Coordinates of C-alpha atoms and ligand atoms in Angstrom, one line a residue:
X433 CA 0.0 0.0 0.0
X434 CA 1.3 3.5 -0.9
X435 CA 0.1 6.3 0.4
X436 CA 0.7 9.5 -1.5
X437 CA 0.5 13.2 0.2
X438 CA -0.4 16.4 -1.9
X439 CA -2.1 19.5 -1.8
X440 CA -3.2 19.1 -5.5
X441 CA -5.4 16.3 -6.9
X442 CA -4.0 16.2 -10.3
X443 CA -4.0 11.9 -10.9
X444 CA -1.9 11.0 -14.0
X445 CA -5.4 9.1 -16.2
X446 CA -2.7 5.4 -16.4
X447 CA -3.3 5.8 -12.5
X448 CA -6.8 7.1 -12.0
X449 CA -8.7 3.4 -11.5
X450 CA -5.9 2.4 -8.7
X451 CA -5.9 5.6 -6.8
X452 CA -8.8 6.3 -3.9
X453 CA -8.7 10.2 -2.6
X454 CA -9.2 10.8 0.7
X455 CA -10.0 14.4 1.6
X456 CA -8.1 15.3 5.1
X457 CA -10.9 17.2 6.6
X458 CA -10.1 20.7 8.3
X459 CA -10.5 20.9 12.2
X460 CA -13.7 20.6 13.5
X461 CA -15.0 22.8 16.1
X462 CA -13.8 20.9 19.1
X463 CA -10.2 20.3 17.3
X464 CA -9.5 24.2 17.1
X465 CA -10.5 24.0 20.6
X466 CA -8.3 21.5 21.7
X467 CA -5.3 23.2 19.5
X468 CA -6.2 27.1 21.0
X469 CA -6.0 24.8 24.8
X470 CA -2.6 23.4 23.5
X471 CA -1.2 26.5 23.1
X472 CA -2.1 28.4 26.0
X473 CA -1.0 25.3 28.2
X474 CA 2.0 25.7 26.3
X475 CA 2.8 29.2 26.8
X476 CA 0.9 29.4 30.6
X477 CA -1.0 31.9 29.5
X478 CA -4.5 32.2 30.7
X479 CA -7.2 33.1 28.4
X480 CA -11.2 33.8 29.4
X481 CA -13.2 30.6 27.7
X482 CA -15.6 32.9 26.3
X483 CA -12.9 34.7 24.4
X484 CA -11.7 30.9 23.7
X485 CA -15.0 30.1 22.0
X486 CA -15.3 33.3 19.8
X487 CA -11.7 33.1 18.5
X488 CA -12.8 28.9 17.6
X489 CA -15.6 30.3 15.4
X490 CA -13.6 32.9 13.5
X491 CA -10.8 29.8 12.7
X492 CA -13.0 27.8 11.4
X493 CA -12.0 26.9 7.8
X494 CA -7.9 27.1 8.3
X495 CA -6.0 24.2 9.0
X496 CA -4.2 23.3 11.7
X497 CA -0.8 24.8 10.7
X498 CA -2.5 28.1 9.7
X499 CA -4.2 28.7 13.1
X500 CA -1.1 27.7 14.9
X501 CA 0.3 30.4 12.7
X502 CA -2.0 33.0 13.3
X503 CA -1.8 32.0 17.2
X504 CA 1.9 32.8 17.2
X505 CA 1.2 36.2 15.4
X506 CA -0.9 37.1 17.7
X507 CA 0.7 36.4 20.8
X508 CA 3.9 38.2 19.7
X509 CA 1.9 41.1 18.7
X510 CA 0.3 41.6 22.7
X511 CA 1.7 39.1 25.0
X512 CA -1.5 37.4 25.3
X513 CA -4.9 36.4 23.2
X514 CA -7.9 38.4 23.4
X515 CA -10.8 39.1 21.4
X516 CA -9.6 41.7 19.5
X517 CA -7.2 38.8 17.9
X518 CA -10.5 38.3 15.8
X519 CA -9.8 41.1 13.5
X520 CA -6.2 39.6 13.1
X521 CA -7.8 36.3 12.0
X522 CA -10.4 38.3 9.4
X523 CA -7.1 40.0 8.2
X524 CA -5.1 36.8 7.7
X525 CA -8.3 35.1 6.0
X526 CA -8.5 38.2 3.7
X527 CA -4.8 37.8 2.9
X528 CA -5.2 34.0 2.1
X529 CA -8.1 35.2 -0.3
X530 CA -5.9 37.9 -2.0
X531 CA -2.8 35.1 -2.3
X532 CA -5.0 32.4 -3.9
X533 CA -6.2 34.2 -6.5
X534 CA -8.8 32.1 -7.0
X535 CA -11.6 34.6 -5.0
X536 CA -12.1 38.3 -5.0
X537 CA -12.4 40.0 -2.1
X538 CA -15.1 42.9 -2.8
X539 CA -14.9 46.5 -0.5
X540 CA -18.3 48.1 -0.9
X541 CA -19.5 51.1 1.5
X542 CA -23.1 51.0 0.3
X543 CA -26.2 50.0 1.9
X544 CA -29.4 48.6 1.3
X545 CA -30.4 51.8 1.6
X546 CA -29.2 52.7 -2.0
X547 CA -31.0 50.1 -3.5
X548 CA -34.1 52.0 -4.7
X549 CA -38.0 49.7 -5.0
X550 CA -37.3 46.1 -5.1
X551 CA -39.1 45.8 -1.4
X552 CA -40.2 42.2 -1.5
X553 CA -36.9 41.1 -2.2
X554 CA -35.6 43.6 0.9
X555 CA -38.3 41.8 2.8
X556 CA -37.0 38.5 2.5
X557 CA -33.5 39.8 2.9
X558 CA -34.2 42.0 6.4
X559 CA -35.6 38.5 8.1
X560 CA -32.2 36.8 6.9
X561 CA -30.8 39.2 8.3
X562 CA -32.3 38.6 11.6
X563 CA -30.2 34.9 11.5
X564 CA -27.0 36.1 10.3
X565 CA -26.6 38.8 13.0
X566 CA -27.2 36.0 15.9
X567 CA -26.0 33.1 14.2
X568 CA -24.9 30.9 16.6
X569 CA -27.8 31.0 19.1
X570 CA -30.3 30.8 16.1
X571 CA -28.4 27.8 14.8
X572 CA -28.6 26.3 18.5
X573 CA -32.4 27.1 18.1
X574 CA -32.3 24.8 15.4
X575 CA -33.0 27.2 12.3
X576 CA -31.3 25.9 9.2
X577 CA -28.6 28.5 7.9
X578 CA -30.2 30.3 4.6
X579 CA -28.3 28.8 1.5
X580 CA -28.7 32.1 -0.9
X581 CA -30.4 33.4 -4.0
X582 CA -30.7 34.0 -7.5
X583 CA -31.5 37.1 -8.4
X584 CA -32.7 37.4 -12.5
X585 CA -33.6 40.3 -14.4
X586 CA -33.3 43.1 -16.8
X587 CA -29.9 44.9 -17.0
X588 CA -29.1 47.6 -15.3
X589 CA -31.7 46.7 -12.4
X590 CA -29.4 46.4 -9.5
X591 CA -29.2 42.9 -9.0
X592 CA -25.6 43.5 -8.8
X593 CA -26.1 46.5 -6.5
X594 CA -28.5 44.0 -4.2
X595 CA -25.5 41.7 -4.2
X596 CA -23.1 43.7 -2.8
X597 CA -25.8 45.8 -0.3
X598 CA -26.8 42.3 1.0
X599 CA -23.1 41.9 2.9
X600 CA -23.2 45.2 4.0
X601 CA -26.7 44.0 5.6
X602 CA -25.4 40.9 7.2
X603 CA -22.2 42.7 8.2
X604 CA -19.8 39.9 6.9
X605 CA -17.3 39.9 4.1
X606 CA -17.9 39.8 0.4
X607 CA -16.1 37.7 -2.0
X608 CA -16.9 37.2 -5.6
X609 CA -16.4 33.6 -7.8
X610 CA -15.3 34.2 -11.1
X611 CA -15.9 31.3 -13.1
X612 CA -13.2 32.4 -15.6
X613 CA -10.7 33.2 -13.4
X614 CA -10.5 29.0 -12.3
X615 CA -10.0 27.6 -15.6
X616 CA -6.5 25.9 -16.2
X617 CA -4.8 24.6 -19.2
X618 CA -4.0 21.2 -17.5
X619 CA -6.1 18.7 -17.1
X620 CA -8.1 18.7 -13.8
X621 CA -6.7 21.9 -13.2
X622 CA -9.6 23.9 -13.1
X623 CA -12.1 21.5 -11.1
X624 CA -9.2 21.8 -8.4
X625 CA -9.7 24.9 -8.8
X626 CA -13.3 25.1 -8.0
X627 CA -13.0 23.0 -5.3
X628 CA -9.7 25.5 -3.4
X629 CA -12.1 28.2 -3.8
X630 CA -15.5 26.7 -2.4
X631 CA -13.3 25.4 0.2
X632 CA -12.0 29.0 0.4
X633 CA -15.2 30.6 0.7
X634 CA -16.0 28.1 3.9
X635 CA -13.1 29.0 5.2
X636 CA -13.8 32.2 5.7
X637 CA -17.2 31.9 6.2
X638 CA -19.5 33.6 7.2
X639 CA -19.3 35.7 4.1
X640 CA -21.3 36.2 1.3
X641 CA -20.4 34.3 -2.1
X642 CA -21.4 36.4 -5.4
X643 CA -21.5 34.6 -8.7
X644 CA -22.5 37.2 -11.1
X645 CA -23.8 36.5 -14.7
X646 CA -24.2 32.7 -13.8
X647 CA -25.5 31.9 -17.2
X648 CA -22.0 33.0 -18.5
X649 CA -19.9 32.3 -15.9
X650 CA -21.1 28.6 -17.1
X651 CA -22.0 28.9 -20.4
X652 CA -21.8 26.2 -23.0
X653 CA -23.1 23.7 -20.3
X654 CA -24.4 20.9 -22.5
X655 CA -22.7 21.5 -25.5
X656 CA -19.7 19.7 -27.6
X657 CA -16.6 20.8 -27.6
X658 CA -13.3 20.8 -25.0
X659 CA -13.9 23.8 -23.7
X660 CA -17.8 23.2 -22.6
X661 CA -16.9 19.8 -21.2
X662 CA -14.8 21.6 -18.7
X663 CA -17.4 24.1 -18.0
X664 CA -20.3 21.3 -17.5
X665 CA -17.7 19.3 -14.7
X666 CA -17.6 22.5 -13.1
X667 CA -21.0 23.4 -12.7
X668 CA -21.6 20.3 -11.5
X669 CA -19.1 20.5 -9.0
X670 CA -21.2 23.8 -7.9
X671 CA -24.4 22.1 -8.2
X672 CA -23.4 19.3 -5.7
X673 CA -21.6 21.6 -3.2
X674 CA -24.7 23.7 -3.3
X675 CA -27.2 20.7 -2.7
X676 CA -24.7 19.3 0.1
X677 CA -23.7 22.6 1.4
X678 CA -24.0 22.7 5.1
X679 CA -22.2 26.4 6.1
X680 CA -22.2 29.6 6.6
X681 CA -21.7 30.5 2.4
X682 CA -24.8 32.3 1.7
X683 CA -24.8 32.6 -2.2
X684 CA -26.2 35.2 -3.9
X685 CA -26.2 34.8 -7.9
X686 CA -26.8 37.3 -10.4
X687 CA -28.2 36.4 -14.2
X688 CA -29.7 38.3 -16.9
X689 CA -30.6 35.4 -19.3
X690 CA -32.3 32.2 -18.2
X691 CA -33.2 30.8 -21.3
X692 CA -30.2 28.8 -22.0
X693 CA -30.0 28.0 -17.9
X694 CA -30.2 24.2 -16.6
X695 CA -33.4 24.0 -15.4
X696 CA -31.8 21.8 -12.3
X697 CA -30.7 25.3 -11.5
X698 CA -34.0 27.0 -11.1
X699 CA -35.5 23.9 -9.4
X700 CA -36.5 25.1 -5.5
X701 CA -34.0 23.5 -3.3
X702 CA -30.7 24.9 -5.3
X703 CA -31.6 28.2 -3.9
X704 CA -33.9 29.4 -0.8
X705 CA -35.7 31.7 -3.7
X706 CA -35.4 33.1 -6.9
X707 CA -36.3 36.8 -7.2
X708 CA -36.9 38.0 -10.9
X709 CA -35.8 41.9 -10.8
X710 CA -38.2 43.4 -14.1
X711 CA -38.0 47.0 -14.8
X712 CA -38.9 49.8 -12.3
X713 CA -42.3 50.5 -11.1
X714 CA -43.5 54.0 -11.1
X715 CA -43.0 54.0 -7.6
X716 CA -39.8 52.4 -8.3
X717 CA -38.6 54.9 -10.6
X718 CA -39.5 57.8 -8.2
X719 CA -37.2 56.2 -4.9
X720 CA -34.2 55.4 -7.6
X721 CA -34.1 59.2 -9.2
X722 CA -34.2 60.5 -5.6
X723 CA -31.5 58.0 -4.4
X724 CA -29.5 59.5 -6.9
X725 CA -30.3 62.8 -6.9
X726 CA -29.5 63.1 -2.9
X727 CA -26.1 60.9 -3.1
X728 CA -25.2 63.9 -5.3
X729 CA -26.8 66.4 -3.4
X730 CA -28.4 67.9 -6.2
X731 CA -32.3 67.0 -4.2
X732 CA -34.6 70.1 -4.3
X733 CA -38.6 70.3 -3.8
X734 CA -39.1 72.2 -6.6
X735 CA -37.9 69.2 -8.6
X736 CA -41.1 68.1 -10.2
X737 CA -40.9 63.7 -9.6
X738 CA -44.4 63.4 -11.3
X739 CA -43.9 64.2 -14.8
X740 CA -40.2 62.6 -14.4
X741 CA -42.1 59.7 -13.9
X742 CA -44.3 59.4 -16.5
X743 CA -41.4 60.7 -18.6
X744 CA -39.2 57.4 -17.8
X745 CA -41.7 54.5 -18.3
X746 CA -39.4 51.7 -19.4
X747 CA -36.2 52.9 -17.6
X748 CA -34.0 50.7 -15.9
X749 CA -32.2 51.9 -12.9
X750 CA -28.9 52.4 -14.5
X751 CA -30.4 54.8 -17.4
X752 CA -32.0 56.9 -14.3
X753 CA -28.7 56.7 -12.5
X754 CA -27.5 58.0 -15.8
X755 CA -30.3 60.6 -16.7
X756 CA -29.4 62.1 -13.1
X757 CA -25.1 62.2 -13.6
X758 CA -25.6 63.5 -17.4
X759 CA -28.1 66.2 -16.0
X760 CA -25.3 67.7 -13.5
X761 CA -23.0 67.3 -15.3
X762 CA -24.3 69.4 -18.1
X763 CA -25.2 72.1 -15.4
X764 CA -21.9 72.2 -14.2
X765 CA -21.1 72.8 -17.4
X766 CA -23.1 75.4 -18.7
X767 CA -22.6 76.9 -15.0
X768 CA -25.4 76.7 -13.2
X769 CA -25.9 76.5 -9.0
X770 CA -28.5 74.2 -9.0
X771 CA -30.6 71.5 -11.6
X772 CA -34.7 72.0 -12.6
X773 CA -37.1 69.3 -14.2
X774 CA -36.8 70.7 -17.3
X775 CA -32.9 70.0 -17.3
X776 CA -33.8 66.4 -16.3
X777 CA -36.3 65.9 -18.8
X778 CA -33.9 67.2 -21.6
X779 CA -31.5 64.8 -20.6
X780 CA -34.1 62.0 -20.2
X781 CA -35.3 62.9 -24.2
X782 CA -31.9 62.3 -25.2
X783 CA -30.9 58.8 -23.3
X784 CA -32.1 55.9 -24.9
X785 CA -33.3 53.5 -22.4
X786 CA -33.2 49.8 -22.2
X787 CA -36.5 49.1 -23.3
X788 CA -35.7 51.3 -26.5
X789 CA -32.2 49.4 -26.5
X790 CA -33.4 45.8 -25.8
X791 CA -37.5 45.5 -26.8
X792 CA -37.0 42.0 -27.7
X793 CA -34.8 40.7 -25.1
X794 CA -37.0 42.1 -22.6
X795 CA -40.2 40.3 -23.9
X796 CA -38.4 37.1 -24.1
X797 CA -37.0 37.1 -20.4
X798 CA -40.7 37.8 -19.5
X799 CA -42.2 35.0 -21.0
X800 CA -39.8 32.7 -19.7
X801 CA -39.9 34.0 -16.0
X802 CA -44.0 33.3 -16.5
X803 CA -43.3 29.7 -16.8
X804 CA -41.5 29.4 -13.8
X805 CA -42.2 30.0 -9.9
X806 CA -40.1 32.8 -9.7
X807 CA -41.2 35.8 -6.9
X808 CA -41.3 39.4 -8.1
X809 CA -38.6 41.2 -6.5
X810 CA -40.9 44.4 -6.0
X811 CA -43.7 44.7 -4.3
X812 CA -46.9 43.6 -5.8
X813 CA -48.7 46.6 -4.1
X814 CA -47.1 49.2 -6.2
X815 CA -48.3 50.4 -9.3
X816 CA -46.7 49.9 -12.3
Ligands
ATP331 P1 -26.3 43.8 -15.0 O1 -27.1 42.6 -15.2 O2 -26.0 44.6 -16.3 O3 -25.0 43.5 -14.2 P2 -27.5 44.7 -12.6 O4 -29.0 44.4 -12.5 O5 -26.6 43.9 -11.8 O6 -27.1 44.8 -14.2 P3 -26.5 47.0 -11.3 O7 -25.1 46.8 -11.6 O8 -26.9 46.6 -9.9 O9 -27.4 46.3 -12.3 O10 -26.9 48.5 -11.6 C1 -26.1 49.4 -12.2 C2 -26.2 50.7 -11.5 O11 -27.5 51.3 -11.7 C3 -26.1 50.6 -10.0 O12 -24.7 50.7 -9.5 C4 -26.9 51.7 -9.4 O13 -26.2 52.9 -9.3 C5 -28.0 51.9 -10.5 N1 -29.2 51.1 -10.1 C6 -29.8 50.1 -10.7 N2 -30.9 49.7 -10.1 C7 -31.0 50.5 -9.0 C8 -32.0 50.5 -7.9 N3 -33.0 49.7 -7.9 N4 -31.8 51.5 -7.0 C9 -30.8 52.4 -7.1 N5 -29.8 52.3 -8.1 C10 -30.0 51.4 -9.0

């Protein structure tokens, strides 16, 4: 019997039928206990067991080596471990995120605040909130962890904007899979890819995972070719972490085309729910130009939101994001203190918006999101 040791699990094929993997599991709960004990009855340093218990959550994910590591730094840096060490152990996961390459760490200062309309969505996202903040006595409680979402729609709708906001809600990190960024040239290379940086995003966990554009990111699923072969093990790979996935990833997924989606993917389960962002409500429309026009303080009440309104029937957030920018920029041009509703309306005359830009695609998306049990991401009370 041989027993081989690696990091990678790159098997030459002449060896693949005589070959079983075994994963090495990471610690468990109790073993980063017992390795945090070792080291203070090491060093006789004593160390509250409450602080002890909060510092085994926050290592959860590294392995033994890396905690030890991390134990050491922190010990040299203040003689002792306390709970501040916490932020050193969020600093050393961000660092092992930034050295794999393999995940993106995002930095986003919005809130879900910015994000204007979309209120069933928020809704559902406010409750979740409710578990992440108090995760460990609502797991005790015995309330499954939420899994994530997929959020389809129009472009331009903030589905991305949602993504990022939703972190900011649960006040834990953001990292972002990019499918593209895993794929090798060697065989197996990019499945071991996938499976560093879902073991990644558990490690440091709890954290938000963002896949945007899923229907690109795995595109070609299905189809012939080298290329889409690779693609189809990956998603796979996804699929089956996602259905087995017992953690503290909560996935959020962005897409903008589901036609040429597995429909595995949209079956309930995958996700806790699918919201399907459409264009902005009137209502809608109204809360995103004022988001806007107060982030660059360029709000006044003689702005006239009504006939704006009616004016942008058809707009997606990002053309009223742009409609607002254009409008002050072209007063700061032209030298003016302050912006009126007719300058907003000129500029709204001249932008061509999505539904001008994309009639068909739009129609299309509709029809398929009928045949599914997708949510609407606004409210169904306001009018459209
Ligand atoms: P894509 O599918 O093209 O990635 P998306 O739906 O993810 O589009 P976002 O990237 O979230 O769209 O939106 C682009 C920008 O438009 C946002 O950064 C934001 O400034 C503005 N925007 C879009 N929707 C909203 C909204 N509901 N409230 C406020 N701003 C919005």
């Amino acid at each position: 019997m041989v027993f081989i040791v690696s990091e990678v699990t790159t098997i030459p094929i002449e060896l693949e039928n005589y070959i079983t993997l075994f994963d090495v599991p990471l610690p468990t709960q109790d073993e980063i206990l017992e390795i945090i004990n070792d080291f203070i009855t090491d060093l006789s340093i004593s160390v509250d067991s409450e602080v002890i218990n909060e510092i085994a959550l926050s290592f959860k994910g590294l392995n033994e080596f890396q905690i030890r590591q991390i134990l050491n730094l922190a010990y040299q840096n203040g003689g002792n471990i306390t709970k501040n060490d916490i932020h050193l152990i969020l600093r050393e996961k961000a660092q092992f995120i930034k050295k794999s390459g393999l995940l993106e760490a995002i930095n986003f200062s919005g809130t879900i605040d910015d994000v204007g309309g979309l209120d069933n969505l928020k809704k559902w996202l406010y409750q979740k909130e409710k578990i992440f903040s108090n995760l460990d006595k609502a797991i005790k409680f015995g309330v499954d962890v939420p899994k994530g979402i997929l959020l389809v729609g129009m472009p331009g709708c903030g589905k991305s904007l949602t993504a990022k906001a939703t972190a900011t809600l649960f006040k834990i990190p953001l990292v972002r899979l990019d499918v593209g960024r895993l794929l090798g040239k060697y065989v197996g290379e990019s499945e071991e890819n996938m499976r560093k940086a879902l073991q990644l995003s558990e490690a440091i966990s709890p954290c938000v995972l963002w896949v945007d554009e899923i229907e690109k990111a795995f595109a070609g699923i299905g189809e012939s070719g080298g290329g889409s072969n690779v693609t189809t093990r990956l998603f796979g790979q996804f699929l089956t972490w996602m259905q087995e996935k017992d953690n503290m990833v909560f996935i959020v997924a962005t897409a903008n085309d589901i036609s040429k989606m597995p429909p595995e993917f949209l079956r309930k389960g995958r996700f806790d729910e699918i919201f399907f962002a459409d264009l902005p409500n009137s209502d809608e429309r109204r809360k995103i130009l004022n988001i806007h026009l107060k982030k660059r303080g360029k709000w006044n009440k003689e702005i006239d939101l009504i006939s704006l309104i009616t004016a942008t029937e058809g707009f997606s957030g990002a053309d009223l994001e742009s409609v607002v920018k254009n409008t002050i920029e072209a007063a700061f041009i032209s030298g003016k203190d302050t912006i009126t509703t007719e300058d907003l309306l000129d500029s709204i005359h001249e932008t061509k918006s999505i539904s001008d830009v994309l009639k068909e695609k739009i129609k299309n998306l509709r029809t398929i999101i009928s045949k599914f049990d997708i949510q609407p991401a606004s409210a169904s009370d306001s009018k459209g």
